[in-house]
mmCIF file with all atom_site columns, C-alpha atoms in Angstrom:
data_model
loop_
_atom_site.group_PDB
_atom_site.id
_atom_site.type_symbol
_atom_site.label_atom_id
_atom_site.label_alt_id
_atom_site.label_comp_id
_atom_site.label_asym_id
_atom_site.label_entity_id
_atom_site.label_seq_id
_atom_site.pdbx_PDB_ins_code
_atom_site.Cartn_x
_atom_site.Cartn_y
_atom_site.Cartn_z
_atom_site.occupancy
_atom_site.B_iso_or_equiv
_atom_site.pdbx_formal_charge
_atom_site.auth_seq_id
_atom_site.auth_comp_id
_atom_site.auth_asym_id
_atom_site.auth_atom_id
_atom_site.pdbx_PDB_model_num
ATOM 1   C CA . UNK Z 1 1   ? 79.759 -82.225  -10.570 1.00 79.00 ? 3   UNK Z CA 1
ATOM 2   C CA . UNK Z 1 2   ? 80.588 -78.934  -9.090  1.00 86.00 ? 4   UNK Z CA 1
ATOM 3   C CA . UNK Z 1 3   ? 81.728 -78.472  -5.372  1.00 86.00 ? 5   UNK Z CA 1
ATOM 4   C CA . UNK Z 1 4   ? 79.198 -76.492  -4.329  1.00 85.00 ? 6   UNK Z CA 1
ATOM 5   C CA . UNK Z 1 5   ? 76.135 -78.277  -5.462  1.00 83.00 ? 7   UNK Z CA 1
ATOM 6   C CA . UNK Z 1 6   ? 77.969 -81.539  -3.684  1.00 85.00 ? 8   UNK Z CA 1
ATOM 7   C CA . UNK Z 1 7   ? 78.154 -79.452  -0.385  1.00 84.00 ? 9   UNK Z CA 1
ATOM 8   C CA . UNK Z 1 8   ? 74.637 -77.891  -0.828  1.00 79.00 ? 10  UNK Z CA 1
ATOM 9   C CA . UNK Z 1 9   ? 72.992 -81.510  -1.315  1.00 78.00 ? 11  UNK Z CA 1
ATOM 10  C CA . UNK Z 1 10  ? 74.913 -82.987  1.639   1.00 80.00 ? 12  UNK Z CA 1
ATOM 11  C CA . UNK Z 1 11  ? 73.718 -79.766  4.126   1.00 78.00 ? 13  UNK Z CA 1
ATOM 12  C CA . UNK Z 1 12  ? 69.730 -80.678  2.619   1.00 72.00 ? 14  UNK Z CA 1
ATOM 13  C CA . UNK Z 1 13  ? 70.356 -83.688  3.526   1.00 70.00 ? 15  UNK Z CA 1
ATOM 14  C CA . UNK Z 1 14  ? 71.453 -83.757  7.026   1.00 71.00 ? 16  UNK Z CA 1
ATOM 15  C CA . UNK Z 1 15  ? 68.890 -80.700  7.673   1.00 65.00 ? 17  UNK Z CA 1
ATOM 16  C CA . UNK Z 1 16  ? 71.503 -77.374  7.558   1.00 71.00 ? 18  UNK Z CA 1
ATOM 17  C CA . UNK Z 1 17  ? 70.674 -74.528  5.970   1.00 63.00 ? 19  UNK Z CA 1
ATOM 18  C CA . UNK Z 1 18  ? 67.629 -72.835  4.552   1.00 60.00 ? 20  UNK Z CA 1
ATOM 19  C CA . UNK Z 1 19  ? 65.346 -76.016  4.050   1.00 54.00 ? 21  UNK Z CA 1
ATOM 20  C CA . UNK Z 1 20  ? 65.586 -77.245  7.663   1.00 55.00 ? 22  UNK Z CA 1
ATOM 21  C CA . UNK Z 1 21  ? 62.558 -75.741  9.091   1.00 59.00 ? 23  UNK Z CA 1
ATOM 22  C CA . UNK Z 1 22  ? 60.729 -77.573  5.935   1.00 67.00 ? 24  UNK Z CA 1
ATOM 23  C CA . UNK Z 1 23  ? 61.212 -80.870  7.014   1.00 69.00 ? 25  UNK Z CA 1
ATOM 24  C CA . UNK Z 1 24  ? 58.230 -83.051  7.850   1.00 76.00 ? 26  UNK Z CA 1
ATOM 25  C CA . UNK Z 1 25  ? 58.426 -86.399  10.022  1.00 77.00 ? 27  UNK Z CA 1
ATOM 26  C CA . UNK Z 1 26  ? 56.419 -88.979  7.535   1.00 79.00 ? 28  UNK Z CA 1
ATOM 27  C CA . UNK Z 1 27  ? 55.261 -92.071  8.487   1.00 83.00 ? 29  UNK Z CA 1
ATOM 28  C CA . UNK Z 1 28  ? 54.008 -94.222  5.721   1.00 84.00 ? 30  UNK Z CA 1
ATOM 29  C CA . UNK Z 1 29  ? 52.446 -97.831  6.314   1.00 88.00 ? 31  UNK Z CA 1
ATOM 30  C CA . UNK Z 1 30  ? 51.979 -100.651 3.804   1.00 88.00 ? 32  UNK Z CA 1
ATOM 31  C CA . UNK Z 1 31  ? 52.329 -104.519 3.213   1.00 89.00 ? 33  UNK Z CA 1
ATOM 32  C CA . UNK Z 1 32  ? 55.090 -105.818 2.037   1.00 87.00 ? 34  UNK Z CA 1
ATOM 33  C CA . UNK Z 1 33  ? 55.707 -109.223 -0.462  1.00 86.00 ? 35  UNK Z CA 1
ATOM 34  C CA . UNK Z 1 34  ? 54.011 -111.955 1.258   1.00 83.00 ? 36  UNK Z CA 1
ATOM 35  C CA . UNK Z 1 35  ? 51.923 -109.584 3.348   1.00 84.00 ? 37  UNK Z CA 1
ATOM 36  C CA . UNK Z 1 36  ? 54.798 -108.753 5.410   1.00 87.00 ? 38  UNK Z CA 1
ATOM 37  C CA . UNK Z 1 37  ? 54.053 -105.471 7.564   1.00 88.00 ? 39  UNK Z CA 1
ATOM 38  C CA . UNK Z 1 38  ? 55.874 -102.571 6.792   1.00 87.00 ? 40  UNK Z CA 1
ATOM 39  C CA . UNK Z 1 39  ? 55.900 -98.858  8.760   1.00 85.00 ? 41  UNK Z CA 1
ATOM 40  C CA . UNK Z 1 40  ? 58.552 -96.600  6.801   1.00 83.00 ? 42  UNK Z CA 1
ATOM 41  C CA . UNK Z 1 41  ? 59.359 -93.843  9.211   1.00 80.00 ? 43  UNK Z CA 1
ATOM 42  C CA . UNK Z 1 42  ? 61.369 -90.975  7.822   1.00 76.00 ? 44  UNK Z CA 1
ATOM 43  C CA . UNK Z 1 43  ? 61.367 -87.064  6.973   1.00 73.00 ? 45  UNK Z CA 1
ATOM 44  C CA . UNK Z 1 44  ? 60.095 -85.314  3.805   1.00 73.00 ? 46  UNK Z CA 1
ATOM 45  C CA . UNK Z 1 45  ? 60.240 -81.518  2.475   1.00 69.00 ? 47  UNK Z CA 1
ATOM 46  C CA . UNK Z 1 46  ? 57.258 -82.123  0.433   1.00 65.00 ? 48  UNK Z CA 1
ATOM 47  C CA . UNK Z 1 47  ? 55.146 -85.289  1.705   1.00 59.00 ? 49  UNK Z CA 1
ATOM 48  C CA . UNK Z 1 48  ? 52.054 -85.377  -0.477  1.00 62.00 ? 50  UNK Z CA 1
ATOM 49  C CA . UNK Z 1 49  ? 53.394 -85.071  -3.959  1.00 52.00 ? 51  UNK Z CA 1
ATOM 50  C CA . UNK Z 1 50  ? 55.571 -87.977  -2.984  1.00 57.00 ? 52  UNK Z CA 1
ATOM 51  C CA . UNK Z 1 51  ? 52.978 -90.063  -2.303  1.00 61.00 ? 53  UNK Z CA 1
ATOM 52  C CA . UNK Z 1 52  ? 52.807 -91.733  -5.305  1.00 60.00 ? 54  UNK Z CA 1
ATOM 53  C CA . UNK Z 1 53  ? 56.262 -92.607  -6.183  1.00 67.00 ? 55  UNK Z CA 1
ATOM 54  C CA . UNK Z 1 54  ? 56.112 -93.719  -2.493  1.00 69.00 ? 56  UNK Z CA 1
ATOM 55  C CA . UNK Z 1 55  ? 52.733 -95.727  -3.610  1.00 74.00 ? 57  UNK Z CA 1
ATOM 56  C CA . UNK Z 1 56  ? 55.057 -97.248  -6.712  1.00 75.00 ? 58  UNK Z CA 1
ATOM 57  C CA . UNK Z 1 57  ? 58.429 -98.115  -4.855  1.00 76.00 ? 59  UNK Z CA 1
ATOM 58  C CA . UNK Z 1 58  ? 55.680 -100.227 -2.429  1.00 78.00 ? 60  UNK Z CA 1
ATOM 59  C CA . UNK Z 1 59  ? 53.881 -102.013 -5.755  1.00 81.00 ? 61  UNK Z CA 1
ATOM 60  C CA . UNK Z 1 60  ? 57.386 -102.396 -7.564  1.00 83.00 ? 62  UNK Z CA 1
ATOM 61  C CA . UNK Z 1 61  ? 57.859 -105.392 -5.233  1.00 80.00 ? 63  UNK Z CA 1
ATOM 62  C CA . UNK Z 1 62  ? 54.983 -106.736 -4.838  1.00 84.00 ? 64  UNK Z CA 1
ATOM 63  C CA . UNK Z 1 63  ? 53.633 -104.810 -2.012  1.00 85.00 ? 65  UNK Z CA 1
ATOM 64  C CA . UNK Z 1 64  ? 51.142 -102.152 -1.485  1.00 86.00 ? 66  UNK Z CA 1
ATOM 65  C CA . UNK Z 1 65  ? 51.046 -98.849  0.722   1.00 85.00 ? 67  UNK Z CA 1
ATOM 66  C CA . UNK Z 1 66  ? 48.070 -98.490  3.282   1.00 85.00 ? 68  UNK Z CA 1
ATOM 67  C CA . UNK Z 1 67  ? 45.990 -96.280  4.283   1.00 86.00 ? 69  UNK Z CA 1
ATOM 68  C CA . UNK Z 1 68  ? 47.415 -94.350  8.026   1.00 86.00 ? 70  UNK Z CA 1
ATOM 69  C CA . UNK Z 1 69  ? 46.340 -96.871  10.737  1.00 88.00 ? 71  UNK Z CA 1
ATOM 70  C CA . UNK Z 1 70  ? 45.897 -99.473  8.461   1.00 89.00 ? 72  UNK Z CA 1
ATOM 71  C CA . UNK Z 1 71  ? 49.293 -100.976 9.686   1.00 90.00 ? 73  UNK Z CA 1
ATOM 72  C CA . UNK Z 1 72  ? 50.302 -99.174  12.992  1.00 89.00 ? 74  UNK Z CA 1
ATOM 73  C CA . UNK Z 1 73  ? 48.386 -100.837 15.367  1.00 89.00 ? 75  UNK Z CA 1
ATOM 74  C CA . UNK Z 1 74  ? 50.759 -103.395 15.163  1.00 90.00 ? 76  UNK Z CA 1
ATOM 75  C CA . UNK Z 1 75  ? 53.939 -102.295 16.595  1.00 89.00 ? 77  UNK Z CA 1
ATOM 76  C CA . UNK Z 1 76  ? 54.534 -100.283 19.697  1.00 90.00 ? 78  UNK Z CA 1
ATOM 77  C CA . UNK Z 1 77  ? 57.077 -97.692  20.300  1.00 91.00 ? 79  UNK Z CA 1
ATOM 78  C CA . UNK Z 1 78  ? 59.773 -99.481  22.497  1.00 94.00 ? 80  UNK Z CA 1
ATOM 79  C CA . UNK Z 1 79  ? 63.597 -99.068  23.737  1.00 95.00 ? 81  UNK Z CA 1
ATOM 80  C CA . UNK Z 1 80  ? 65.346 -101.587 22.479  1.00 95.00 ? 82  UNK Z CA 1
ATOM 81  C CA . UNK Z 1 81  ? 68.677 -102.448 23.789  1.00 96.00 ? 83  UNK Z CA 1
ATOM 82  C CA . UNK Z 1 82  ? 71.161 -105.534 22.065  1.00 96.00 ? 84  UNK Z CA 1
ATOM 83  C CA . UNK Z 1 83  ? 73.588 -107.178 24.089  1.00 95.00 ? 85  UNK Z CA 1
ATOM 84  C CA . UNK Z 1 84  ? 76.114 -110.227 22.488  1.00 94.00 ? 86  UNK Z CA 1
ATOM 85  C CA . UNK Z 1 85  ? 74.475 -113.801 24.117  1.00 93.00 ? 87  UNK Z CA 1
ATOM 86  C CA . UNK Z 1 86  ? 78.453 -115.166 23.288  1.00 93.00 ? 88  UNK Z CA 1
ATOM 87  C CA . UNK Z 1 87  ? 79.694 -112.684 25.869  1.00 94.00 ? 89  UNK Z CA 1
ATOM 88  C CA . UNK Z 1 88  ? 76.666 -112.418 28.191  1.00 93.00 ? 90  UNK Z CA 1
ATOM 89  C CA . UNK Z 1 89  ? 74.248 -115.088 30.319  1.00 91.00 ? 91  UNK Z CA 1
ATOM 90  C CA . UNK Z 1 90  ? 70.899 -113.880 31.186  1.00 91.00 ? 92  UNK Z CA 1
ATOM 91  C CA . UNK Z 1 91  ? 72.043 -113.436 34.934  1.00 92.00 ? 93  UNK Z CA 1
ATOM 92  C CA . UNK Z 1 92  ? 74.398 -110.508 34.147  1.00 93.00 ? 94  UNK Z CA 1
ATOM 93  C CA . UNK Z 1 93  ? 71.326 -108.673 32.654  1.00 94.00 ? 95  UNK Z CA 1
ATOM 94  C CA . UNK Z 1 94  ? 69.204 -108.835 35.809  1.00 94.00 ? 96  UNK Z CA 1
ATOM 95  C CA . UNK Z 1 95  ? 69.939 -104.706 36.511  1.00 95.00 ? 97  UNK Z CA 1
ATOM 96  C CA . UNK Z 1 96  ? 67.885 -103.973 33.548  1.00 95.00 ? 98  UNK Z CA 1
ATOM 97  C CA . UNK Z 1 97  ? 64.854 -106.024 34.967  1.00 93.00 ? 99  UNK Z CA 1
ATOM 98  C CA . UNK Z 1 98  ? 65.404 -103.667 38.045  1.00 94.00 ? 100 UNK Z CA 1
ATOM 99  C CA . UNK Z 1 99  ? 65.337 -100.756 36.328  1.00 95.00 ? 101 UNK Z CA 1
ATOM 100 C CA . UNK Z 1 100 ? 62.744 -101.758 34.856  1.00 94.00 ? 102 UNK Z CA 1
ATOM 101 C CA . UNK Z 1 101 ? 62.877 -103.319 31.557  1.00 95.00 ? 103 UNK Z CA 1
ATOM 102 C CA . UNK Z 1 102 ? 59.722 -105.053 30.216  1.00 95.00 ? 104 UNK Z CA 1
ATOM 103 C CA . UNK Z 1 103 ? 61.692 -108.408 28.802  1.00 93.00 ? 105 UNK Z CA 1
ATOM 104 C CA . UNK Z 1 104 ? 64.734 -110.009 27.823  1.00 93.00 ? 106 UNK Z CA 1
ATOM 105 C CA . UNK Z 1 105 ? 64.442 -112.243 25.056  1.00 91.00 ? 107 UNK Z CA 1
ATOM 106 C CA . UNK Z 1 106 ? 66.942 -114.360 23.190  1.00 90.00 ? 108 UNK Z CA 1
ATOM 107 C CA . UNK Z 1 107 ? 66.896 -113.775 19.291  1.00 81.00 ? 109 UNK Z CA 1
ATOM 108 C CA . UNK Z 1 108 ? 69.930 -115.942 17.659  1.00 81.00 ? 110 UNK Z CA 1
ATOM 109 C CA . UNK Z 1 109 ? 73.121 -115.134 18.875  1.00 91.00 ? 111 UNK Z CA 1
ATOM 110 C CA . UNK Z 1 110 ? 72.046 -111.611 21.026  1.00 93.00 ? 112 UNK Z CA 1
ATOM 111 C CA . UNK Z 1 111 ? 70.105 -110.363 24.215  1.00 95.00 ? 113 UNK Z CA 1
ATOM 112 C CA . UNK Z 1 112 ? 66.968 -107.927 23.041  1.00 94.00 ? 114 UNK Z CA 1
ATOM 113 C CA . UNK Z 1 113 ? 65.942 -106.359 25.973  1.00 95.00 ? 115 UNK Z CA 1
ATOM 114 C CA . UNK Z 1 114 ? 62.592 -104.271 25.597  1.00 95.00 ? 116 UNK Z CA 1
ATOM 115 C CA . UNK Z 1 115 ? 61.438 -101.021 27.732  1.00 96.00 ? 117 UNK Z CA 1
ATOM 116 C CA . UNK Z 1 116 ? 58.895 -98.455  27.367  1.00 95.00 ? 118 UNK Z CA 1
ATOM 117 C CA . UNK Z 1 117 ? 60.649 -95.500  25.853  1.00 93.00 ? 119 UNK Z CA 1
ATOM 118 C CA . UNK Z 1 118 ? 60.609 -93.280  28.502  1.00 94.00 ? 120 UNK Z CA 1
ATOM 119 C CA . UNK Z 1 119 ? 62.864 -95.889  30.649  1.00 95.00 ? 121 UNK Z CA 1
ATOM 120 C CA . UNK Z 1 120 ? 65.762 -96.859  28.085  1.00 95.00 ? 122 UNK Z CA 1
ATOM 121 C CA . UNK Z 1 121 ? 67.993 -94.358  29.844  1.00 96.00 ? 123 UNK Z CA 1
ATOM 122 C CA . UNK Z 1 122 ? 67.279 -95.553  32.773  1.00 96.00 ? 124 UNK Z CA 1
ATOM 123 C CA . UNK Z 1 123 ? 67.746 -99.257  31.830  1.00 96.00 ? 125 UNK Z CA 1
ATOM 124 C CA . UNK Z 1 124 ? 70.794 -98.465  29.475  1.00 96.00 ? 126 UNK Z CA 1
ATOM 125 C CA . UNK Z 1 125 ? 72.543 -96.808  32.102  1.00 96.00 ? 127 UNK Z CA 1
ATOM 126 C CA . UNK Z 1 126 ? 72.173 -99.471  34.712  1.00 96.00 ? 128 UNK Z CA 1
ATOM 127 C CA . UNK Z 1 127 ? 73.500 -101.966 32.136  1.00 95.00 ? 129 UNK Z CA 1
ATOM 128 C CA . UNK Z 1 128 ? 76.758 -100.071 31.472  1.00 95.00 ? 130 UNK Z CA 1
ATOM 129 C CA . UNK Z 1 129 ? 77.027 -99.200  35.243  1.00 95.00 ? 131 UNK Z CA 1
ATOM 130 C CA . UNK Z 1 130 ? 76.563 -103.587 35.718  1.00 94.00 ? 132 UNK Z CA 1
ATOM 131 C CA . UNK Z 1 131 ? 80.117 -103.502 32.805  1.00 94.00 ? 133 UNK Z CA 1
ATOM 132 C CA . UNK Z 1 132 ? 77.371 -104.805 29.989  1.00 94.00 ? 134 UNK Z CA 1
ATOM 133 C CA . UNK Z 1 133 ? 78.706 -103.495 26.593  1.00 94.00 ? 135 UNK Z CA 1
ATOM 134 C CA . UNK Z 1 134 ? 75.650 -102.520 24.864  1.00 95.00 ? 136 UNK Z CA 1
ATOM 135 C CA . UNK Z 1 135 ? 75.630 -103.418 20.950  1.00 94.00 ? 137 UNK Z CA 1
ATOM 136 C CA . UNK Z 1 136 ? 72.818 -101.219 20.273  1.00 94.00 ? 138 UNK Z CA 1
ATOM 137 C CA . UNK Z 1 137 ? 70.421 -98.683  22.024  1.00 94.00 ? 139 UNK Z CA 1
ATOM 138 C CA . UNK Z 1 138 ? 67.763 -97.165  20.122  1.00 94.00 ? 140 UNK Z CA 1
ATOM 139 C CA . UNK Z 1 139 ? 63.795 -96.148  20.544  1.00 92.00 ? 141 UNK Z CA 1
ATOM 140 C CA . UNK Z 1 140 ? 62.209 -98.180  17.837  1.00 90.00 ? 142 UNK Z CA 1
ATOM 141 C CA . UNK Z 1 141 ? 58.448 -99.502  16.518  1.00 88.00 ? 143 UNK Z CA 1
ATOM 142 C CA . UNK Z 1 142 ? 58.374 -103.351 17.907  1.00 86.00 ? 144 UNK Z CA 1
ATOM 143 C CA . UNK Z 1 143 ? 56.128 -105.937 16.198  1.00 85.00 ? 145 UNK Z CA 1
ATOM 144 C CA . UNK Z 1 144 ? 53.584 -107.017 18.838  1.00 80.00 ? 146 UNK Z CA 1
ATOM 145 C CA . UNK Z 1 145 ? 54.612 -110.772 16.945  1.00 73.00 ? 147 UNK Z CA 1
ATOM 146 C CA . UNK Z 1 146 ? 57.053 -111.921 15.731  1.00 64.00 ? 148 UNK Z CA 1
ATOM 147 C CA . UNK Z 1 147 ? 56.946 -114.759 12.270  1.00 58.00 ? 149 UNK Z CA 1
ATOM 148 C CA . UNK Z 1 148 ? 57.211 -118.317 12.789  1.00 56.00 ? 150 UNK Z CA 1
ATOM 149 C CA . UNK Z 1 149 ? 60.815 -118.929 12.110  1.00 51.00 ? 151 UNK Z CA 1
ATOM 150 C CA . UNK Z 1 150 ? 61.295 -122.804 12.633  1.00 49.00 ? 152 UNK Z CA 1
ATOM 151 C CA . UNK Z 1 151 ? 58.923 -123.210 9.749   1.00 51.00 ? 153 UNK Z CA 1
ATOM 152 C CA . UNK Z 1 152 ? 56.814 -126.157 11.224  1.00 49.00 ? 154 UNK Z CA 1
ATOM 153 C CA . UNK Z 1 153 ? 53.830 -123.373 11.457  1.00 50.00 ? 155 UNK Z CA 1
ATOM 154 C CA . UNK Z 1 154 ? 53.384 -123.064 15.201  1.00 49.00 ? 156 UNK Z CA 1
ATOM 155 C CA . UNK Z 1 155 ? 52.705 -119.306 15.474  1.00 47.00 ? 157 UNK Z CA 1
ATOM 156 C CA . UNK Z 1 156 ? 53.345 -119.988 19.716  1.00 47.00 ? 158 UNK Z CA 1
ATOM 157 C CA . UNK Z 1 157 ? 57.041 -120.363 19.253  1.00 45.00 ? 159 UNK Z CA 1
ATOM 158 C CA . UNK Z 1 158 ? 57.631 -116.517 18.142  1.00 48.00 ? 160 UNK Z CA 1
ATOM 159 C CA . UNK Z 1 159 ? 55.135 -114.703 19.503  1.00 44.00 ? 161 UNK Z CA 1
#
């Protein structure tokens, strides 16, 4: 494959160049195999005509894609911040309660600490200030529940 059509693919790709003002944020919402939620968040030059090899990758697994809202009311836009449990206890993560964090909960071997959006700086920064080496940091959609994972079916343990 010729140089140049490698380079030109790579600029479409991370949005240089000519195409960059066509880029569209997509959102596309769906179920996946065993009714698994799914929200698919990513950026399209051409959304609609996609739609139904979007419809197909969904179906090719045994899931289906949704209608818009049909899936989105379940998740909420949260910071999300991952700190190692082997390194940390829950006392050294008390600054992000003060700068106000929503929770801290334990999820196998790491700290996920929830905020509204607008607050992860905030939060982040009083973590790193505390000498809390941050795994992860990102704005993401959070599952109001989470799936029963000790498999006895009590819903209360993950929710």
């Amino acid at each position: 494959m010729p140089k140049d059509n490698i380079e030109r693919a790579i600029a479409k790709g991370t949005g240089e160049g000519a195409d960059a003002d066509a880029l569209e944020a997509v959102l596309y919402e769906g179920y996946g195999p065993g009714g698994v939620a799914l929200l698919v968040d990513g950026a399209d030059r051409q959304p609609q005509p996609h739609r139904l090899g979007d419809r197909y990758l969904f179906t090719k697994q045994g899931g289906n894609l949704g209608e818009p809202g049909s899936v989105a009311y379940l998740f909420d836009k949260r910071g999300v911040i991952v700190v190692d449990a082997n390194r940390y206890e829950e006392d050294d993560l008390l600054p992000a309660i003060e700068a106000g964090a929503l929770d801290v909960a334990v999820d196998d071997d790491v700290f996920e600490i929830l905020t509204e959006p607008g607050d992860l700086p905030a939060v982040r920064a009083a973590l790193e200030q505390a000498g809390v080496e941050l795994e992860s940091s990102e704005q993401a959609q959070h599952p109001d529940a989470r799936p029963d994972r000790r498999g006895d079916g009590d819903p209360s343990c993950c929710a």
